[in-house]
Short mmCIF file of C-alpha atoms and ligand atoms in Angstrom, two decimals:
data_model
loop_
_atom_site.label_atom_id
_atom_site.label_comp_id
_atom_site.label_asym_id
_atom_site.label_seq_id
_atom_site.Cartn_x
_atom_site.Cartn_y
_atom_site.Cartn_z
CA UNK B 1 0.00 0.00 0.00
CA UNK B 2 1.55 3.31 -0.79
CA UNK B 3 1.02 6.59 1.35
CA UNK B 4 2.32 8.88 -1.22
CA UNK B 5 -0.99 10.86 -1.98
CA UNK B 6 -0.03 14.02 -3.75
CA UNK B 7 -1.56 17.12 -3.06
CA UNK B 8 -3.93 17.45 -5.01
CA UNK B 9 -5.39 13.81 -2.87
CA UNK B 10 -4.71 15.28 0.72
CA UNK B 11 -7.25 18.29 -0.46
CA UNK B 12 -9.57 16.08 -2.02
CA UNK B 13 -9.62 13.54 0.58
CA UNK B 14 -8.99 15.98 3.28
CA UNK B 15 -12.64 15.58 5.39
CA UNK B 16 -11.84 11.38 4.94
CA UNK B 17 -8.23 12.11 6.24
CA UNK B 18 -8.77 14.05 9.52
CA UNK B 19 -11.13 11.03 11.02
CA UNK B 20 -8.91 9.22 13.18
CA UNK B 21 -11.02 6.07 11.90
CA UNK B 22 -10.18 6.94 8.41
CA UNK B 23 -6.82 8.65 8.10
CA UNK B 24 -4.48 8.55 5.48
CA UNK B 25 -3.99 5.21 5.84
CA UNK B 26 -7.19 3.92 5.65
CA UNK B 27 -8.03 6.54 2.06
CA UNK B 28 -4.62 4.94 0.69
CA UNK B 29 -6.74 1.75 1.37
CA UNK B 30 -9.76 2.76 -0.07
CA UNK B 31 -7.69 3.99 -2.97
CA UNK B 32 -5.82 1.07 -3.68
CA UNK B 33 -9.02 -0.59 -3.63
CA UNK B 34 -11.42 -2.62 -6.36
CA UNK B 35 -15.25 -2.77 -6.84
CA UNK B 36 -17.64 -4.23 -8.83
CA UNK B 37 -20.60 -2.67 -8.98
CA UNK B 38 -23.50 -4.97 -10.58
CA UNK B 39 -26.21 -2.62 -12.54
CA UNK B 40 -26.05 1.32 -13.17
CA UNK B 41 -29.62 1.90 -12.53
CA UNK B 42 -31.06 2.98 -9.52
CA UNK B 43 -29.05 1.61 -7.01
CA UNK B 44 -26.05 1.22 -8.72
CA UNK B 45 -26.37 5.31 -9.04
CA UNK B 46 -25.55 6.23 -5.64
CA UNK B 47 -23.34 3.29 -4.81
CA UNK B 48 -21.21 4.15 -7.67
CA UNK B 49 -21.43 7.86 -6.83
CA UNK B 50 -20.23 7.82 -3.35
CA UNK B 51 -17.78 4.87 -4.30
CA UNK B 52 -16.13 7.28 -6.96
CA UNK B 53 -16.78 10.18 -5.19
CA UNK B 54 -14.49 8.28 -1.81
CA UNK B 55 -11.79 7.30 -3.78
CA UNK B 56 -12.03 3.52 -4.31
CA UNK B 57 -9.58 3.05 -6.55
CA UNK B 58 -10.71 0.59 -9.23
CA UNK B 59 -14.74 0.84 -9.90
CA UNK B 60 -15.81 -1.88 -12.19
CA UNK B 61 -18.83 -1.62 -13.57
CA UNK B 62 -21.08 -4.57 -15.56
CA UNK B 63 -24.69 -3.67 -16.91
CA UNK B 64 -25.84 -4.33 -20.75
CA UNK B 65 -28.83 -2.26 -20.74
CA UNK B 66 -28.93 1.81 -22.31
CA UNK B 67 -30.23 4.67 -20.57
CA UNK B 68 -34.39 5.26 -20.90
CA UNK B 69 -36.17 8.07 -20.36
CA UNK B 70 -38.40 6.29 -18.14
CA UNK B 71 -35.08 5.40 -15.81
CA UNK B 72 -33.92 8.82 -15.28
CA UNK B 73 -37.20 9.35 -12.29
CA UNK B 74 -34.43 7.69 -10.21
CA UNK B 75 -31.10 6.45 -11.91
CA UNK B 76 -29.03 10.36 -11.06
CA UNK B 77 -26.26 9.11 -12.69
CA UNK B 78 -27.78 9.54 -16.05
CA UNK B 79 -28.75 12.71 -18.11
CA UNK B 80 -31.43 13.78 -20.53
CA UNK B 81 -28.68 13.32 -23.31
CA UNK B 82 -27.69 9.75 -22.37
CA UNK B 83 -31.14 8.51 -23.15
CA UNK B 84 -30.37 5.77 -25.74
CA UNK B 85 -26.62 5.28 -24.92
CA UNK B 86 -25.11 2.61 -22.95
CA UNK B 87 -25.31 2.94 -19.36
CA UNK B 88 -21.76 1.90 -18.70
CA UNK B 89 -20.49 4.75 -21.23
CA UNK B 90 -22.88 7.21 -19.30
CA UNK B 91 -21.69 5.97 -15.41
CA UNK B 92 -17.79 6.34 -16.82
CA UNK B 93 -17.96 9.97 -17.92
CA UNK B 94 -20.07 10.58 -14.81
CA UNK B 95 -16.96 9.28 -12.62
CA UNK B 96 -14.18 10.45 -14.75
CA UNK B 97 -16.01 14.41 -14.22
CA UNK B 98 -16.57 13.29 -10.13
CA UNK B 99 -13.18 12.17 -9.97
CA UNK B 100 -10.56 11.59 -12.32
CA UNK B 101 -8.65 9.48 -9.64
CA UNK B 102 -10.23 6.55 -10.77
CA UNK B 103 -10.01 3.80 -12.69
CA UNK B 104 -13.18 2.55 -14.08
CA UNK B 105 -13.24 -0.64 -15.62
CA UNK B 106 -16.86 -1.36 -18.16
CA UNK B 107 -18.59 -4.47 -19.14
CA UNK B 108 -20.95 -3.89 -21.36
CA UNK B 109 -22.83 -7.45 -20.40
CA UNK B 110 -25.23 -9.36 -18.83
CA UNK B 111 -23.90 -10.99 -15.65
CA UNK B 112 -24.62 -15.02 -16.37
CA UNK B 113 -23.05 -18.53 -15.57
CA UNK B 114 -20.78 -18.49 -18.05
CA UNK B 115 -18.88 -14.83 -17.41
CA UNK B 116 -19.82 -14.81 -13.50
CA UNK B 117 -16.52 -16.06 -12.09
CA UNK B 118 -14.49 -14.09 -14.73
CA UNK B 119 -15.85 -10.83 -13.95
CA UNK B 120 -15.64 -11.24 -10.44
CA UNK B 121 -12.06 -12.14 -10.14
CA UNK B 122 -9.92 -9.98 -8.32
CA UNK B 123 -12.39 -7.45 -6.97
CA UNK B 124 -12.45 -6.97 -3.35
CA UNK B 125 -16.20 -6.71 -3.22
CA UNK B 126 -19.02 -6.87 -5.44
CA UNK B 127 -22.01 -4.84 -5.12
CA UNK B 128 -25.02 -6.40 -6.16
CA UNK B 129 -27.58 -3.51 -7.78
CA UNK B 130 -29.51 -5.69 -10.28
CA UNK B 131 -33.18 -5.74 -10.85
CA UNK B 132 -33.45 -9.40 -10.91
CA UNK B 133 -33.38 -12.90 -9.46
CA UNK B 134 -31.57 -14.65 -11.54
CA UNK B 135 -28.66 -12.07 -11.13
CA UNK B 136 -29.11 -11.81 -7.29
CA UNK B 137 -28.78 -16.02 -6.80
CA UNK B 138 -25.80 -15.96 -9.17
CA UNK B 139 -24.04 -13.10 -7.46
CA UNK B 140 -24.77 -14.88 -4.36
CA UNK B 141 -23.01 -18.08 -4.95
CA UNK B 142 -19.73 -16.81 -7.56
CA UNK B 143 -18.93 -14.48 -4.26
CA UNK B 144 -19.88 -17.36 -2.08
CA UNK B 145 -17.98 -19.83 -3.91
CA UNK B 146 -14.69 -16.77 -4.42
CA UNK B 147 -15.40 -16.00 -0.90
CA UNK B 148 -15.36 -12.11 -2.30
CA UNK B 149 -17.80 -10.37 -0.22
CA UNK B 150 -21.10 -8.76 -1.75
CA UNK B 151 -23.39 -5.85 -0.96
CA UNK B 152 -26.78 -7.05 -1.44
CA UNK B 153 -29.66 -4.21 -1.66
CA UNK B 154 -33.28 -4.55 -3.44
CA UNK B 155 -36.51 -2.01 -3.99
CA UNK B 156 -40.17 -2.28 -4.14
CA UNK B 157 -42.40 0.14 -4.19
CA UNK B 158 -41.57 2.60 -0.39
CA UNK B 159 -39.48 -0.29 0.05
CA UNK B 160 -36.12 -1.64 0.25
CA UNK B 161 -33.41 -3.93 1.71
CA UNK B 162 -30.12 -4.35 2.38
CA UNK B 163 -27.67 -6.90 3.84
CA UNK B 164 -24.07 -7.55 3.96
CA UNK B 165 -22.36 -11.33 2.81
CA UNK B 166 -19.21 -11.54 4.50
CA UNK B 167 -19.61 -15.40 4.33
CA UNK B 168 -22.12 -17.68 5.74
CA UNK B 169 -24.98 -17.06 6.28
CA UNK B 170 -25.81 -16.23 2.65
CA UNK B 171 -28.59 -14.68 0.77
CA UNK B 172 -29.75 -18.41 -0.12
CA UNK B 173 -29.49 -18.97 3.68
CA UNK B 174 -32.34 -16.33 3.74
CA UNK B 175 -34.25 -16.95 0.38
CA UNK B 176 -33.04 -20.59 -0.69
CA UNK B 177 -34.88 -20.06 -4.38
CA UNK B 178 -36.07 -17.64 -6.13
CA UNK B 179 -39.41 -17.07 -6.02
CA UNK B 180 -41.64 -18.83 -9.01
CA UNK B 181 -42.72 -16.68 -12.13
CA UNK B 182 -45.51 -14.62 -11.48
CA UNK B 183 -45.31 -14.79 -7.58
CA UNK B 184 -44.10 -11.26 -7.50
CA UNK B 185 -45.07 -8.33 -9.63
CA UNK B 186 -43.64 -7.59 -13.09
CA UNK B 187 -40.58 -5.26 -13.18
CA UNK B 188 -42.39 -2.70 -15.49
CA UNK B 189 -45.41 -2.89 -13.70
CA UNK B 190 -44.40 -2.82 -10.10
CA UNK B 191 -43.00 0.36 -9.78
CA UNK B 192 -40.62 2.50 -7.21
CA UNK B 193 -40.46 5.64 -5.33
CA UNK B 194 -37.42 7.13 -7.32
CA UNK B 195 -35.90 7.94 -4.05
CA UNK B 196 -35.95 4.78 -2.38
CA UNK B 197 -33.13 3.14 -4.28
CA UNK B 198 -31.09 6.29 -3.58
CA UNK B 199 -31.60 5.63 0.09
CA UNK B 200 -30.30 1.82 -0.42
CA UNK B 201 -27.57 2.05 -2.79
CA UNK B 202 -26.45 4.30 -0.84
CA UNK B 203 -26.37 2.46 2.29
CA UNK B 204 -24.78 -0.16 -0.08
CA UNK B 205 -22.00 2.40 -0.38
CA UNK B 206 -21.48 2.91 2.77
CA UNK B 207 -21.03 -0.67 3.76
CA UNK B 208 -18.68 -1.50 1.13
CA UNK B 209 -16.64 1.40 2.22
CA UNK B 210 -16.58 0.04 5.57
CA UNK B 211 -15.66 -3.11 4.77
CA UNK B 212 -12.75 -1.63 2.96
CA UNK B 213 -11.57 0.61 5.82
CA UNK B 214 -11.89 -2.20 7.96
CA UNK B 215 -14.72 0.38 10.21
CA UNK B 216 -17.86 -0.84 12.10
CA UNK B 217 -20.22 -3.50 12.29
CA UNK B 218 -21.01 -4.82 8.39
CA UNK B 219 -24.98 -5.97 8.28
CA UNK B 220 -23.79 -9.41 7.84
CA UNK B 221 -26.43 -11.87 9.49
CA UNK B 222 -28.68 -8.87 9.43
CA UNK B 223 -31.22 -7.96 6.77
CA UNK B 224 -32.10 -4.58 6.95
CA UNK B 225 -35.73 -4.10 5.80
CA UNK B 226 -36.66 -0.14 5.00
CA UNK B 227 -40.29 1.57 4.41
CA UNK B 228 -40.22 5.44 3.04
CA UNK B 229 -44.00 5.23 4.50
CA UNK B 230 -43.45 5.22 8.03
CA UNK B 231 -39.52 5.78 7.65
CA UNK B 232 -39.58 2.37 9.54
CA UNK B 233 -35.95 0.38 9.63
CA UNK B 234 -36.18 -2.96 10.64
CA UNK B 235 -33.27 -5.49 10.97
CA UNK B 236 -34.02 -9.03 10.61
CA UNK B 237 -31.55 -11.67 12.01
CA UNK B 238 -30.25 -14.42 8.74
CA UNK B 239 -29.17 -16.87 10.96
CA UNK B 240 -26.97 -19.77 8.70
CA UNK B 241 -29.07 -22.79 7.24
CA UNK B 242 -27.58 -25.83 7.29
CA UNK B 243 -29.37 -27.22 4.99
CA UNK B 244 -28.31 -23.81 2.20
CA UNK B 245 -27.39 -25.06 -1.09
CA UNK B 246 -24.38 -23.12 -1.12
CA UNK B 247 -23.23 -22.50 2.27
CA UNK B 248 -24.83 -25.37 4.20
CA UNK B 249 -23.47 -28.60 5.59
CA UNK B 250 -23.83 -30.71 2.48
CA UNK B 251 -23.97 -27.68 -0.47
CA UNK B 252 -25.26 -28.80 -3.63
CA UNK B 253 -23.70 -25.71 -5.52
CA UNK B 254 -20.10 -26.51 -5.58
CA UNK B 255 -19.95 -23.70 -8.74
CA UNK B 256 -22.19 -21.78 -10.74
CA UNK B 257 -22.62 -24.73 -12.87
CA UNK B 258 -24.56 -26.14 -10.61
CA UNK B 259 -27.05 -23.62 -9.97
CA UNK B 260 -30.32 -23.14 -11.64
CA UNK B 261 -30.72 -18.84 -12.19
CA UNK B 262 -34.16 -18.63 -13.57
CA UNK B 263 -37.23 -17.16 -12.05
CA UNK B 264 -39.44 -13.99 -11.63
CA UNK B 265 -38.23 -10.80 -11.90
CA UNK B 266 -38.59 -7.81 -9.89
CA UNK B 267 -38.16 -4.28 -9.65
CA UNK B 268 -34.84 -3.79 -7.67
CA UNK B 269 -33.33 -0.93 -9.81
ZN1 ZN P 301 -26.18 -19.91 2.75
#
């Protein structure tokens, strides 16, 4: 780890660096630090935002989906002009004007089986800010599996969660399928308080930032459950399942291969 941050970093960083908890140590940390960050929509906005906007070093960033019209009600990182472009060509110019200390690393993909591991490799942790599933069970057991830790955070309506995998227990510990087609309401129809996903990704961001800095008390084993309505937070213990497919006793996924990553799809963006 080097401590040589120029000048230009002290001023930048300077409100991170006079926190005893944070120092220059702990930004030359941050800054020689990686991140994937799953989706650019709505709570891959924020996360990647505050991510950039903190210094993490490396900011990876995989989505394969352009910028709508009907996105930018809650997706910030996006303009009026993007509409129609890639997001990941959007998100990169919005970093590179935040802060041009960082690398930023695009895949313009859709996270599956096959490209899961790949992508992965060599991050120090993955934030998960899909809309989906599938993506959410696969991101769950490649970080699993890498033992790569992963920011978890969903939307619904005034709604939202969050929780922190560190290890066992997982998400599948929690959820040990995805729910069956039609159980939950259609992404497009479903719909989302454009703030609410600004509230969790950014709580996304600061977990992963604590993680990094090596801070505070992750929400691993905890699933924190948010409602805009009453401004209700909620934290509900994931104890580990011994009988999880991944991280159980006898785990039937013993790599991506193994999983099935189908299902319903939701709103989580
Ligand atoms: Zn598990």
């Amino acid at each position: 780890m080097s401590l040589n941050l120029d000048a230009e970093q002290l001023d930048r960083y300077s409100r991170h660096i006079i926190m005893d908890d944070v120092g220059p140590e702990g930004q030359a940390a941050l800054l020689d630090s990686s991140v994937l960050v799953v989706g650019a929509g709505g709570l891959g906005s924020p996360a990647l935002q505050y991510l950039a906007a903190a210094g993490v070093g490396t900011i990876g960033i995989a989505d394969d989906d352009e910028v709508e019209l009907s996105n930018l009600q809650r997706q910030v990182i996006h303009g009026n002009d993007d509409v129609g472009r890639p997001k990941v060509d959007s998100a990169r110019e919005f970093i590179a004007r935040l802060n041009p200390d960082i690398a930023v690393e695009t895949y313009e993909t859709r996270v599956s089986q096959a490209n899961v591991d790949e992508l992965i490799d060599g991050y120090d942790v993955v934030v998960d800010a899909s809309d989906n599933f599938p993506t959410r069970f696969l991101l769950n057991d490649a970080c699993m599996l890498a033992d790569i830790p992963l920011s978890h955070g969903a939307v619904y309506r005034f709604e939202g969660q969050a929780t922190t995998l560190t290890g066992s227990p997982c998400y599948r510990c929690l959820f040990p399928e995805a729910p069956p087609e039609g159980a939950v309401p259609d992404c497009a129809t479903a719909g989302v308080l454009g703030v609410v996903p600004g509230t969790i990704g950014a709580i996304q961001a600061t977990e992963v930032v604590k993680l990094l800095l090596e801070e505070g008390e992750p929400l691993d084993g905890r699933l924190l459950a948010y409602d805009a309505r009453d401004m209700a937070m909620e934290f509900v213990p994931i104890a580990p399942n011994p009988e999880c497919p991944v991280c159980g006793d006898e785990p039937a996924i013993e790599s991506v291969a193994d999983g099935e990553y189908s299902g319903a799809c939701t709103l989580g963006d």
